[in-house]
C-alpha cells in the first residue's frame, strides 16, 4: 500500500472536504480496522500543504490496492476459439464413433483391466520372457510410427471421418511410403499388444478391434478422399500402398 505523499507515514485516504461523519461508509470502518486513517481525521503529522497533495490522494480506491485488484483478469486478451473450422466433407456418424470406442476398449481398457483387476484371469496364458521383450519393442515401434504419422499430417488430422475446408493432401514424410500410416501404427500396436499381454482376451482384443475398424472405415475414408481430391488422390493411390509400402517397379522415378 503506498504511503502518504505529504507525511511519508501511514497511508491516508482523503475524503472530499465537504464530507462529514455521516458519509463514513463501511469502507472507512474497514480502513480504520486495518490501520489506515481516513481523510478528515488525519494524524497531526499529516498536513497536506496544497490541493495537489490532496488530489494525488483522492482516487477513492486507487490508493487502496487489494490482491484481487492487482490480479484482475484481463478477459479481453484471453478468449476461447469461437468457431471451429468448417468441414468440407464429413462421414462422421454413430458407426464411426462406435468403432473408435471399440478400438479404445480393445487396446486400452481391457489391457488395463488385466493389470489392475482379476476379472479376466481365467483367460491368462503362459508366455516366455522373450515374447514379452519382443512385445515391448514392437509397441515402441508402433508408438513411434503413430507419432510420426500424426506429426506429418499436422492440422489435417481428425479423429472422425471428416475433412476441413482447407484440408490438403499430405504426401510428405511417412506418407510418401503408405497412405494410411496411422492405421498401420494401430496394427503394429495390436501385434505388440498380443505379444506383451499374456491373456487370450485382452491380448487379442486390440488387433481384432483394429481389423474391424479398418474393414469398415478404410473404404469409406478412401471414397471420401477421392470425392475431395479426385484424380490427385487416384494418382497418389497408384503410387503408394494403403497400409504396407508398395515395391517400386524397375525404372520408376
PDB file of N, CA and C in Angstrom, residues 92-127:
ATOM      1  N   UNK A  92     -18.557 -38.578 -40.522  1.00  0.00           N
ATOM      2  CA  UNK A  92     -18.637 -38.912 -39.101  1.00  0.00           C
ATOM      3  C   UNK A  92     -20.077 -39.231 -38.735  1.00  0.00           C
ATOM      4  N   UNK A  93     -20.308 -40.416 -38.211  1.00  0.00           N
ATOM      5  CA  UNK A  93     -21.634 -40.812 -37.773  1.00  0.00           C
ATOM      6  C   UNK A  93     -21.491 -41.707 -36.547  1.00  0.00           C
ATOM      7  N   UNK A  94     -22.609 -42.254 -36.100  1.00  0.00           N
ATOM      8  CA  UNK A  94     -22.588 -43.091 -34.899  1.00  0.00           C
ATOM      9  C   UNK A  94     -21.723 -44.328 -35.105  1.00  0.00           C
ATOM     10  N   UNK A  95     -21.781 -44.922 -36.286  1.00  0.00           N
ATOM     11  CA  UNK A  95     -20.972 -46.106 -36.557  1.00  0.00           C
ATOM     12  C   UNK A  95     -19.487 -45.794 -36.443  1.00  0.00           C
ATOM     13  N   UNK A  96     -19.086 -44.653 -36.978  1.00  0.00           N
ATOM     14  CA  UNK A  96     -17.680 -44.261 -36.915  1.00  0.00           C
ATOM     15  C   UNK A  96     -17.231 -44.074 -35.466  1.00  0.00           C
ATOM     16  N   UNK A  97     -18.046 -43.435 -34.670  1.00  0.00           N
ATOM     17  CA  UNK A  97     -17.679 -43.199 -33.272  1.00  0.00           C
ATOM     18  C   UNK A  97     -17.678 -44.491 -32.459  1.00  0.00           C
ATOM     19  N   UNK A  98     -18.573 -45.395 -32.764  1.00  0.00           N
ATOM     20  CA  UNK A  98     -18.585 -46.680 -32.059  1.00  0.00           C
ATOM     21  C   UNK A  98     -17.337 -47.495 -32.384  1.00  0.00           C
ATOM     22  N   UNK A  99     -16.871 -47.415 -33.612  1.00  0.00           N
ATOM     23  CA  UNK A  99     -15.646 -48.120 -33.975  1.00  0.00           C
ATOM     24  C   UNK A  99     -14.439 -47.562 -33.207  1.00  0.00           C
ATOM     25  N   UNK A 100     -14.380 -46.240 -33.088  1.00  0.00           N
ATOM     26  CA  UNK A 100     -13.292 -45.626 -32.317  1.00  0.00           C
ATOM     27  C   UNK A 100     -13.370 -46.053 -30.856  1.00  0.00           C
ATOM     28  N   UNK A 101     -14.579 -46.084 -30.317  1.00  0.00           N
ATOM     29  CA  UNK A 101     -14.764 -46.526 -28.929  1.00  0.00           C
ATOM     30  C   UNK A 101     -14.352 -47.986 -28.758  1.00  0.00           C
ATOM     31  N   UNK A 102     -14.655 -48.811 -29.755  1.00  0.00           N
ATOM     32  CA  UNK A 102     -14.281 -50.219 -29.680  1.00  0.00           C
ATOM     33  C   UNK A 102     -12.766 -50.400 -29.683  1.00  0.00           C
ATOM     34  N   UNK A 103     -12.067 -49.613 -30.487  1.00  0.00           N
ATOM     35  CA  UNK A 103     -10.605 -49.683 -30.503  1.00  0.00           C
ATOM     36  C   UNK A 103     -10.035 -49.250 -29.157  1.00  0.00           C
ATOM     37  N   UNK A 104     -10.587 -48.213 -28.582  1.00  0.00           N
ATOM     38  CA  UNK A 104     -10.139 -47.787 -27.261  1.00  0.00           C
ATOM     39  C   UNK A 104     -10.372 -48.846 -26.206  1.00  0.00           C
ATOM     40  N   UNK A 105     -11.501 -49.528 -26.309  1.00  0.00           N
ATOM     41  CA  UNK A 105     -11.792 -50.610 -25.366  1.00  0.00           C
ATOM     42  C   UNK A 105     -10.814 -51.762 -25.533  1.00  0.00           C
ATOM     43  N   UNK A 106     -10.523 -52.128 -26.793  1.00  0.00           N
ATOM     44  CA  UNK A 106      -9.657 -53.275 -27.032  1.00  0.00           C
ATOM     45  C   UNK A 106      -8.190 -53.005 -26.780  1.00  0.00           C
ATOM     46  N   UNK A 107      -7.733 -51.784 -27.111  1.00  0.00           N
ATOM     47  CA  UNK A 107      -6.304 -51.502 -26.995  1.00  0.00           C
ATOM     48  C   UNK A 107      -5.901 -50.837 -25.682  1.00  0.00           C
ATOM     49  N   UNK A 108      -6.858 -50.305 -24.949  1.00  0.00           N
ATOM     50  CA  UNK A 108      -6.508 -49.594 -23.713  1.00  0.00           C
ATOM     51  C   UNK A 108      -7.229 -50.179 -22.501  1.00  0.00           C
ATOM     52  N   UNK A 109      -8.552 -50.232 -22.571  1.00  0.00           N
ATOM     53  CA  UNK A 109      -9.328 -50.593 -21.388  1.00  0.00           C
ATOM     54  C   UNK A 109      -9.081 -52.032 -20.935  1.00  0.00           C
ATOM     55  N   UNK A 110      -9.184 -52.983 -21.847  1.00  0.00           N
ATOM     56  CA  UNK A 110      -9.028 -54.386 -21.452  1.00  0.00           C
ATOM     57  C   UNK A 110      -7.613 -54.698 -20.947  1.00  0.00           C
ATOM     58  N   UNK A 111      -6.534 -54.207 -21.596  1.00  0.00           N
ATOM     59  CA  UNK A 111      -5.214 -54.431 -21.002  1.00  0.00           C
ATOM     60  C   UNK A 111      -5.066 -53.820 -19.612  1.00  0.00           C
ATOM     61  N   UNK A 112      -5.668 -52.662 -19.392  1.00  0.00           N
ATOM     62  CA  UNK A 112      -5.609 -52.063 -18.052  1.00  0.00           C
ATOM     63  C   UNK A 112      -6.367 -52.910 -17.036  1.00  0.00           C
ATOM     64  N   UNK A 113      -7.471 -53.514 -17.455  1.00  0.00           N
ATOM     65  CA  UNK A 113      -8.225 -54.388 -16.547  1.00  0.00           C
ATOM     66  C   UNK A 113      -7.397 -55.600 -16.156  1.00  0.00           C
ATOM     67  N   UNK A 114      -6.671 -56.155 -17.122  1.00  0.00           N
ATOM     68  CA  UNK A 114      -5.829 -57.317 -16.821  1.00  0.00           C
ATOM     69  C   UNK A 114      -4.767 -56.966 -15.778  1.00  0.00           C
ATOM     70  N   UNK A 115      -4.219 -55.765 -15.887  1.00  0.00           N
ATOM     71  CA  UNK A 115      -3.150 -55.363 -14.973  1.00  0.00           C
ATOM     72  C   UNK A 115      -3.694 -55.048 -13.584  1.00  0.00           C
ATOM     73  N   UNK A 116      -4.875 -54.462 -13.504  1.00  0.00           N
ATOM     74  CA  UNK A 116      -5.369 -53.953 -12.221  1.00  0.00           C
ATOM     75  C   UNK A 116      -6.441 -54.817 -11.576  1.00  0.00           C
ATOM     76  N   UNK A 117      -7.129 -55.665 -12.352  1.00  0.00           N
ATOM     77  CA  UNK A 117      -8.248 -56.431 -11.823  1.00  0.00           C
ATOM     78  C   UNK A 117      -8.112 -57.903 -12.210  1.00  0.00           C
ATOM     79  N   UNK A 118      -8.694 -58.808 -11.383  1.00  0.00           N
ATOM     80  CA  UNK A 118      -8.631 -60.241 -11.721  1.00  0.00           C
ATOM     81  C   UNK A 118      -9.804 -60.724 -12.572  1.00  0.00           C
ATOM     82  N   UNK A 119     -10.526 -59.794 -13.203  1.00  0.00           N
ATOM     83  CA  UNK A 119     -11.739 -60.173 -13.919  1.00  0.00           C
ATOM     84  C   UNK A 119     -11.457 -61.111 -15.089  1.00  0.00           C
ATOM     85  N   UNK A 120     -10.327 -60.953 -15.756  1.00  0.00           N
ATOM     86  CA  UNK A 120     -10.002 -61.762 -16.926  1.00  0.00           C
ATOM     87  C   UNK A 120      -8.909 -62.780 -16.637  1.00  0.00           C
ATOM     88  N   UNK A 121      -8.737 -63.104 -15.374  1.00  0.00           N
ATOM     89  CA  UNK A 121      -7.675 -64.052 -15.006  1.00  0.00           C
ATOM     90  C   UNK A 121      -7.924 -65.436 -15.588  1.00  0.00           C
ATOM     91  N   UNK A 122      -9.178 -65.772 -15.830  1.00  0.00           N
ATOM     92  CA  UNK A 122      -9.491 -67.095 -16.376  1.00  0.00           C
ATOM     93  C   UNK A 122      -8.943 -67.284 -17.790  1.00  0.00           C
ATOM     94  N   UNK A 123      -8.655 -66.160 -18.487  1.00  0.00           N
ATOM     95  CA  UNK A 123      -8.150 -66.242 -19.862  1.00  0.00           C
ATOM     96  C   UNK A 123      -6.640 -66.054 -19.940  1.00  0.00           C
ATOM     97  N   UNK A 124      -5.953 -66.112 -18.807  1.00  0.00           N
ATOM     98  CA  UNK A 124      -4.498 -65.949 -18.812  1.00  0.00           C
ATOM     99  C   UNK A 124      -3.829 -67.128 -19.510  1.00  0.00           C
ATOM    100  N   UNK A 125      -2.676 -66.868 -20.071  1.00  0.00           N
ATOM    101  CA  UNK A 125      -1.925 -67.911 -20.761  1.00  0.00           C
ATOM    102  C   UNK A 125      -0.440 -67.770 -20.427  1.00  0.00           C
ATOM    103  N   UNK A 126       0.290 -68.874 -20.433  1.00  0.00           N
ATOM    104  CA  UNK A 126       1.736 -68.778 -20.192  1.00  0.00           C
ATOM    105  C   UNK A 126       2.436 -68.103 -21.361  1.00  0.00           C
ATOM    106  N   UNK A 127       3.499 -67.417 -21.052  1.00  0.00           N
ATOM    107  CA  UNK A 127       4.199 -66.677 -22.091  1.00  0.00           C
ATOM    108  C   UNK A 127       5.683 -66.592 -21.747  1.00  0.00           C
TER     109      UNK A 127
END
